[in-house]
Amino acid sequence: MKIISFFENFLKRDSLFKEKNILSSSYTPEDIIFREEQIQEIANILAPALRLEKPSNVFIYGKTGTGKTLSVRHVLKSMLLLAEKNNLELKTIYLNCKLKRVVDTEYRLVAQLIKEFGEEVPPTGLPTDEVYSTFYELLDKKKILLLLVLDEIDQLTKKMGDDILYNLTRINAELHNSQVCLVGISNNLVFAENLDPRVKSSLSGEELIFPPYNALQIQDILRKRAEIAFKPGVLLPGVVEKCAAYAAREHGDARRAIDLLRVAGELAERGGKLKIEIAHLDEAEKKVESDKIICAVTDQPKQFQTVLYAILLLSPQKKNFFTGEIYDLYQELCKKIKLNVLTQRRISDILAELDMLGIINAKIISKGRYGRTREVCLSLEENILLKLKELLEKSLNLS
DNA sequence: AGGTATTCACATGAAACTATTCTCTGAGTTAGG
DNA sequence: TAACTCAGAGAATAGTTTCATGTGAATACCTGT
């Protein structure tokens, strides 16, 4: 019955939010501030599509949270609207290549494209070129102009090499009626540099760079959203400024700032407060960070978790340690929980991945006569470590 | 003392392998006419 | 004879293993003073 009174209490309490989804990452605002120039530029490049002429391929660079995706989607949306009104055979497809198990290989990319045309293709079993020809057939059935947006395209090539991109650029050569225009979005500013020159020239006909927002701009963006998202007077002065400062520190990532603000609001609400204080922001930052890590660790394979557990066990003893030590302890652990032991080669890769995820800090050092190795140390806060340890023990069935 | 050469303990890369999931094909089997 | 079944060949993928090669600097080993 306690739970009933909790819910009653919950209902009685006023929410701090007026419209929470304004602060969710999927929300697309009507007008995008500080990006007018870039939006206009994209529009200029893609405009020929409305006359069913193929625009040049575009490549868009910019760090995370600089509004690339938002701007492109905005342009596409209005083009689609116009196309519909004028009965134009214009189609747009937006794909995020980061999505695991959806668009992270060549096969799956094409399969996903086919899905966008309302057909299904088996998840495996067919040769890739057959899937390609199905796609061509589908696309070529009638004259269409396709705007294909590939977000985080660098992820795709990192895994599979740039053959994929080469194949994509060749699509138009295979088609008789339809035409495809590619829009690539990349977080990596030097992405095109180490690309096959043939691919590069045909892919990046036009290039566009999104600069990061500065703290003031982020402040404006936050204020604009907060105005609608929260009830009036909920935000204490200084919160938005602090939030923007946090984000500006992280290369002007607006998405992060908005996330932070939302989580701070949630925390304040959960704590029964009527105002959002600066302290909530600090708390929110910790929570966002820890959630990210916990989430990343949870869906890693057992072997991966075991390696992390080994590091966790080693960490109280000394500040930093080397690959060999981790491997030794890992082997023992594996024996204990009856897991087959992986090679040191593999562990080396796993350590590199852990480093990428920001869970550990690994630096390759040379100890001179005593070899070369990774110097690993944990870079997380105490309470995250405890949470992680608990999680791993549960997941690995350790006592 | 100063300069090279060694050497350690891994790092890093490429290719190949394994297990799993899934499709397609065609031979063999079955049931109905 | 058409429909059905089922084994076998072949793909894609994730996660590894195997083999080969690379590497930075603390030491060992010279050399000439």
XYZ file of C-alpha atoms (C1' of nucleotides) in Angstrom:
465
model
C 0.000 0.000 0.000
C 3.023 2.125 0.371
C 3.391 2.228 -3.368
C -0.122 3.589 -3.734
C 0.649 6.527 -1.522
C 3.833 7.108 -3.440
C 1.924 7.391 -6.664
C -0.680 9.606 -5.031
C 2.051 11.862 -3.873
C 3.552 11.817 -7.280
C 0.333 12.912 -8.880
C -0.236 15.650 -6.366
C 3.153 17.086 -7.055
C 3.389 19.480 -9.922
C 5.752 18.576 -12.701
C 8.535 20.999 -13.466
C 8.122 20.274 -17.127
C 5.558 21.766 -19.388
C 6.576 19.866 -22.482
C 9.358 17.499 -21.796
C 9.820 16.134 -25.291
C 11.190 19.509 -26.353
C 14.335 18.458 -24.557
C 14.493 14.956 -25.977
C 17.142 14.312 -28.550
C 14.635 13.342 -31.227
C 12.858 16.669 -31.147
C 13.285 18.852 -34.211
C 12.644 22.526 -33.608
C 10.873 24.586 -36.221
C 13.603 27.113 -36.682
C 17.194 26.331 -36.081
C 19.149 29.277 -34.783
C 22.777 30.024 -35.630
C 22.633 27.660 -38.577
C 20.781 29.791 -41.111
C 23.844 30.111 -43.270
C 24.527 26.401 -43.456
C 20.900 25.557 -44.069
C 20.784 28.007 -46.932
C 23.926 26.490 -48.348
C 22.519 22.973 -48.216
C 19.313 24.206 -49.769
C 21.261 25.859 -52.594
C 23.087 22.683 -53.371
C 20.090 20.398 -53.207
C 17.601 22.693 -54.903
C 18.028 21.182 -58.400
C 16.433 18.042 -57.005
C 13.117 19.841 -57.096
C 13.458 20.046 -60.843
C 14.389 16.378 -60.789
C 17.927 17.183 -61.796
C 20.612 15.443 -59.829
C 22.370 17.813 -57.449
C 26.056 17.285 -56.738
C 26.902 15.038 -53.864
C 27.456 16.843 -50.599
C 29.704 16.124 -47.721
C 29.091 17.695 -44.354
C 31.636 17.818 -41.572
C 31.290 18.916 -38.000
C 31.727 17.664 -34.483
C 28.901 16.002 -32.611
C 26.076 18.251 -31.542
C 26.769 21.029 -34.008
C 23.407 20.694 -35.705
C 24.420 18.791 -38.835
C 21.737 16.173 -38.672
C 19.155 18.657 -37.580
C 19.887 21.030 -40.439
C 19.890 18.362 -43.098
C 16.663 16.874 -41.881
C 15.141 20.296 -41.793
C 16.028 20.924 -45.416
C 14.830 17.494 -46.479
C 11.549 17.959 -44.703
C 10.717 21.146 -46.510
C 11.839 19.757 -49.848
C 9.665 16.730 -49.370
C 6.747 18.923 -48.472
C 7.171 20.926 -51.626
C 7.669 17.829 -53.721
C 4.465 16.375 -52.440
C 2.560 19.514 -53.169
C 3.817 19.552 -56.738
C 3.581 15.830 -57.210
C 7.275 15.362 -57.818
C 8.923 11.956 -57.766
C 11.359 12.910 -55.058
C 12.320 10.518 -52.313
C 14.573 11.063 -49.371
C 16.158 8.438 -47.194
C 18.001 9.194 -44.016
C 20.184 6.495 -42.507
C 22.424 6.615 -39.511
C 25.362 4.307 -40.143
C 26.156 4.077 -36.472
C 23.103 1.979 -35.727
C 24.407 -1.436 -34.765
C 22.827 -4.322 -36.574
C 20.866 -2.054 -38.862
C 23.178 -0.162 -41.152
C 26.686 -1.034 -40.091
C 27.723 -3.190 -43.045
C 27.389 -2.947 -46.774
C 24.848 -5.733 -46.958
C 22.698 -4.257 -44.239
C 22.909 -0.799 -45.717
C 21.480 -1.978 -49.012
C 18.968 -4.181 -47.231
C 17.799 -1.165 -45.304
C 17.479 0.838 -48.497
C 15.295 -1.870 -49.949
C 13.178 -1.768 -46.832
C 12.674 1.939 -47.383
C 11.086 1.041 -50.689
C 8.684 -1.242 -48.908
C 10.279 -4.550 -49.814
C 11.890 -7.058 -47.514
C 15.135 -8.866 -47.982
C 16.441 -11.682 -45.762
C 18.944 -10.637 -43.109
C 21.560 -13.074 -44.405
C 22.049 -15.855 -46.890
C 22.135 -13.893 -50.118
C 25.234 -12.677 -51.903
C 25.695 -8.928 -51.587
C 25.565 -8.193 -55.302
C 22.221 -9.870 -55.564
C 20.878 -7.541 -52.926
C 22.338 -4.702 -54.917
C 20.565 -5.721 -58.076
C 17.272 -6.049 -56.222
C 17.789 -2.518 -55.065
C 18.610 -1.260 -58.543
C 15.551 -2.913 -59.950
C 13.356 -1.419 -57.280
C 14.831 1.995 -57.727
C 14.705 1.921 -61.474
C 11.103 0.837 -61.774
C 10.095 4.398 -62.402
C 11.891 7.675 -62.628
C 12.736 8.871 -59.179
C 15.227 11.271 -57.722
C 16.579 9.870 -54.510
C 18.316 11.950 -51.889
C 20.268 9.549 -49.776
C 21.621 10.898 -46.511
C 24.214 8.805 -44.729
C 24.848 10.062 -41.244
C 28.085 9.182 -39.470
C 29.388 7.708 -42.666
C 32.855 7.454 -41.172
C 31.628 4.605 -38.971
C 30.789 2.640 -42.070
C 34.159 2.965 -43.704
C 36.012 2.425 -40.470
C 34.549 -1.047 -40.273
C 34.357 -2.083 -43.884
C 36.852 -0.040 -45.857
C 35.913 2.412 -48.563
C 34.730 -0.094 -51.155
C 31.232 0.602 -49.954
C 31.488 4.229 -50.828
C 32.909 3.358 -54.202
C 29.929 1.129 -54.875
C 27.584 3.848 -53.758
C 29.099 6.369 -56.090
C 28.642 3.909 -58.918
C 24.932 3.505 -58.330
C 24.057 6.161 -60.863
C 25.953 4.366 -63.592
C 23.745 1.316 -63.121
C 20.503 3.183 -63.297
C 18.547 4.108 -66.401
C 15.638 6.108 -65.109
C 16.306 7.187 -61.575
C 19.120 9.152 -60.062
C 20.684 9.191 -56.663
C 22.285 12.072 -54.846
C 24.418 11.305 -51.835
C 24.694 13.439 -48.746
C 27.363 12.252 -46.358
C 27.623 13.459 -42.802
C 30.740 12.878 -40.789
C 31.934 13.773 -37.318
C 35.462 13.249 -38.367
C 36.950 16.368 -39.860
C 39.765 14.607 -41.639
C 37.590 11.785 -42.883
C 38.018 12.406 -46.583
C 41.776 12.756 -46.372
C 42.465 9.047 -46.159
C 39.922 8.037 -48.727
C 40.447 6.546 -52.121
C 40.948 9.557 -54.409
C 38.406 8.242 -56.917
C 35.774 8.006 -54.221
C 36.756 11.305 -52.761
C 36.405 13.288 -55.917
C 33.031 11.907 -56.843
C 31.638 11.926 -53.359
C 32.591 15.306 -52.121
C 31.517 17.521 -54.961
C 30.529 20.038 -52.363
C 31.806 20.290 -48.842
C 30.349 22.041 -45.890
C 31.738 22.549 -42.436
C 29.685 23.098 -39.329
C 31.657 25.034 -36.742
C 31.000 24.290 -33.078
C 28.681 26.556 -31.141
C 30.229 28.870 -28.636
C 28.982 29.179 -25.078
C 26.776 32.162 -25.825
C 25.073 30.437 -28.709
C 24.426 27.381 -26.618
C 22.941 29.605 -23.983
C 20.506 31.021 -26.504
C 19.597 27.597 -27.780
C 19.011 26.325 -24.292
C 16.935 29.324 -23.285
C 14.785 28.959 -26.324
C 14.044 25.353 -25.597
C 13.789 25.737 -21.861
C 11.175 28.427 -22.288
C 8.793 25.932 -23.827
C 9.930 22.844 -22.011
C 9.770 24.048 -18.414
C 7.107 25.876 -16.512
C 7.979 29.514 -15.979
C 10.288 30.342 -13.134
C 11.512 26.815 -12.638
C 15.046 27.492 -13.748
C 17.116 29.364 -11.228
C 19.336 32.046 -12.732
C 22.751 30.820 -13.724
C 21.648 27.300 -14.539
C 21.499 27.837 -18.263
C 24.832 29.629 -18.210
C 26.480 26.860 -16.278
C 24.960 24.235 -18.534
C 26.235 26.030 -21.618
C 29.649 26.333 -20.091
C 29.783 22.600 -19.497
C 28.866 21.916 -23.086
C 31.204 24.513 -24.528
C 33.990 22.780 -22.709
C 33.080 19.681 -24.704
C 33.673 21.316 -28.096
C 30.295 23.043 -28.177
C 28.073 20.017 -28.170
C 24.523 21.369 -28.043
C 22.912 17.985 -27.815
C 24.852 17.246 -24.708
C 23.813 20.534 -23.176
C 20.168 19.790 -23.813
C 20.507 16.307 -22.383
C 22.134 17.737 -19.329
C 19.343 20.210 -18.810
C 16.696 17.539 -19.137
C 18.386 15.167 -16.738
C 18.894 18.003 -14.265
C 15.184 18.690 -14.482
C 14.356 15.054 -13.903
C 16.651 14.914 -10.922
C 15.191 18.044 -9.399
C 11.721 16.701 -9.905
C 12.580 13.378 -8.363
C 14.088 15.156 -5.426
C 10.812 16.979 -4.904
C 12.325 20.379 -5.605
C 10.383 23.185 -7.234
C 13.381 24.811 -8.852
C 16.296 23.506 -10.795
C 19.493 24.422 -9.045
C 23.049 24.444 -10.232
C 23.759 21.496 -7.988
C 21.359 19.461 -10.059
C 23.493 20.122 -13.099
C 26.541 18.655 -11.437
C 24.512 15.691 -10.409
C 23.122 15.383 -13.910
C 26.544 15.407 -15.447
C 27.606 12.552 -13.251
C 24.465 10.630 -14.013
C 24.724 11.094 -17.760
C 28.313 9.978 -17.634
C 27.651 6.948 -15.500
C 24.596 5.901 -17.491
C 26.581 6.035 -20.666
C 29.276 3.789 -19.280
C 26.960 1.330 -17.575
C 25.003 1.053 -20.773
C 28.104 0.518 -22.873
C 29.395 -2.205 -20.590
C 26.092 -4.026 -20.283
C 25.849 -4.991 -23.900
C 29.381 -6.168 -24.312
C 30.228 -9.871 -24.472
C 31.237 -11.806 -21.386
C 34.891 -11.924 -22.278
C 34.954 -8.180 -22.518
C 33.339 -7.852 -19.120
C 35.793 -10.259 -17.595
C 38.691 -8.150 -18.759
C 37.097 -5.085 -17.244
C 36.500 -6.961 -14.018
C 40.136 -7.937 -13.890
C 41.077 -4.293 -14.187
C 38.621 -3.379 -11.478
C 40.182 -5.942 -9.177
C 43.663 -4.682 -9.876
C 42.893 -1.030 -9.459
C 42.739 -0.722 -5.660
C 46.199 -2.194 -5.329
C 48.024 0.292 -7.428
C 47.383 3.225 -9.625
C 48.367 1.887 -12.993
C 49.283 -1.458 -14.443
C 50.292 -3.173 -17.673
C 48.755 -5.473 -20.240
C 50.633 -8.515 -18.954
C 49.359 -8.141 -15.414
C 45.806 -7.729 -16.598
C 46.135 -10.751 -18.815
C 47.417 -12.926 -15.977
C 44.557 -12.006 -13.700
C 42.114 -12.366 -16.542
C 43.286 -15.917 -17.161
C 42.711 -16.817 -13.531
C 39.271 -15.307 -13.619
C 38.391 -17.238 -16.723
C 39.381 -20.474 -15.104
C 37.277 -19.624 -12.095
C 34.130 -18.942 -14.071
C 34.826 -21.607 -16.675
C 35.187 -19.286 -19.603
C 37.620 -20.169 -22.330
C 40.699 -18.029 -22.265
C 41.325 -15.662 -25.156
C 44.703 -14.855 -26.610
C 46.697 -11.892 -25.508
C 46.247 -10.479 -28.982
C 42.536 -10.256 -28.417
C 42.890 -8.803 -24.940
C 45.056 -6.116 -26.440
C 42.183 -5.171 -28.716
C 39.680 -5.277 -25.902
C 41.843 -2.917 -23.892
C 41.932 -0.567 -26.841
C 38.146 -0.696 -27.032
C 37.811 0.014 -23.335
C 40.019 2.998 -23.900
C 37.805 4.194 -26.736
C 34.757 3.921 -24.531
C 36.494 6.111 -22.008
C 36.244 3.531 -19.282
C 39.965 3.199 -18.883
C 42.851 5.413 -19.714
C 45.461 3.536 -21.688
C 48.703 4.940 -22.892
C 51.335 3.047 -24.788
C 54.644 3.470 -23.086
C 58.025 1.943 -23.529
C 59.770 0.624 -20.482
C 62.997 0.506 -22.395
C 64.798 -2.719 -21.900
C 61.667 -4.110 -20.270
C 59.495 -3.860 -23.309
C 56.600 -1.850 -24.584
C 53.113 -2.050 -23.229
C 49.934 -0.243 -22.426
C 49.903 1.636 -19.193
C 46.354 1.379 -17.975
C 44.605 3.311 -15.258
C 40.974 3.756 -14.390
C 39.598 7.202 -14.913
C 36.219 6.891 -13.298
C 34.689 8.108 -10.137
C 34.401 5.958 -7.081
C 30.638 5.475 -7.186
C 30.630 4.545 -10.853
C 33.299 1.990 -10.108
C 31.189 0.456 -7.388
C 28.164 0.309 -9.652
C 30.237 -1.259 -12.390
C 31.673 -3.826 -10.069
C 28.248 -4.803 -8.851
C 26.972 -5.058 -12.386
C 29.857 -7.196 -13.547
C 29.641 -9.529 -10.589
C 26.005 -10.103 -11.327
C 26.525 -10.582 -15.002
C 29.448 -12.939 -14.574
C 27.831 -14.837 -11.657
C 30.684 -14.149 -9.314
C 30.159 -14.160 -5.609
C 82.344 9.285 -21.482
C 79.994 8.638 -25.645
C 78.080 5.943 -29.218
C 75.852 1.651 -31.096
C 73.503 -2.465 -30.824
C 70.319 -5.463 -28.309
C 66.369 -6.756 -26.371
C 62.139 -6.961 -24.036
C 57.090 -7.181 -23.981
C 54.121 -6.092 -25.998
C 51.534 -3.267 -30.139
C 49.588 -3.484 -34.603
C 47.990 -5.610 -39.083
C 46.283 -8.941 -42.141
C 44.355 -13.085 -43.127
C 42.195 -17.025 -41.999
C 39.184 -19.720 -39.156
C 34.728 -21.042 -36.386
C 30.123 -21.119 -35.254
C 25.702 -19.496 -36.159
C 21.981 -18.032 -38.834
C 19.837 -17.861 -42.970
C 18.786 -18.686 -48.204
C 18.491 -21.278 -52.376
C 18.598 -25.460 -55.112
C 17.698 -29.711 -56.552
C 17.061 -34.641 -55.550
C 14.008 -37.715 -53.544
C 9.416 -38.649 -51.643
C 4.584 -38.470 -51.338
C -0.240 -38.088 -52.582
C -3.796 -37.429 -55.685
C -5.588 -38.001 -60.361
C 2.614 -35.210 -62.257
C 2.467 -31.596 -58.980
C 3.472 -30.590 -54.292
C 6.293 -31.284 -50.415
C 10.511 -32.324 -47.680
C 14.967 -32.168 -46.549
C 19.951 -32.304 -47.053
C 23.760 -29.773 -48.861
C 26.119 -25.708 -50.749
C 26.970 -21.136 -50.030
C 26.577 -16.114 -47.711
C 26.941 -12.769 -44.010
C 28.483 -11.744 -39.449
C 30.744 -11.630 -34.910
C 34.347 -13.012 -32.457
C 38.570 -15.053 -32.489
C 43.149 -17.207 -33.624
C 47.513 -17.430 -36.265
C 51.258 -15.530 -38.252
C 54.109 -11.701 -39.218
C 56.030 -7.509 -38.452
C 56.846 -3.170 -35.826
C 58.638 -0.335 -31.992
C 60.757 2.982 -28.105
C 64.031 3.394 -24.999
C 66.567 1.245 -20.888
C 70.467 -1.532 -20.817
C 74.643 -4.139 -22.600
C 78.565 -3.766 -25.109
C 82.124 -1.468 -27.464
C 85.405 2.150 -28.556
C 88.715 5.522 -27.967
C 90.394 8.871 -24.607
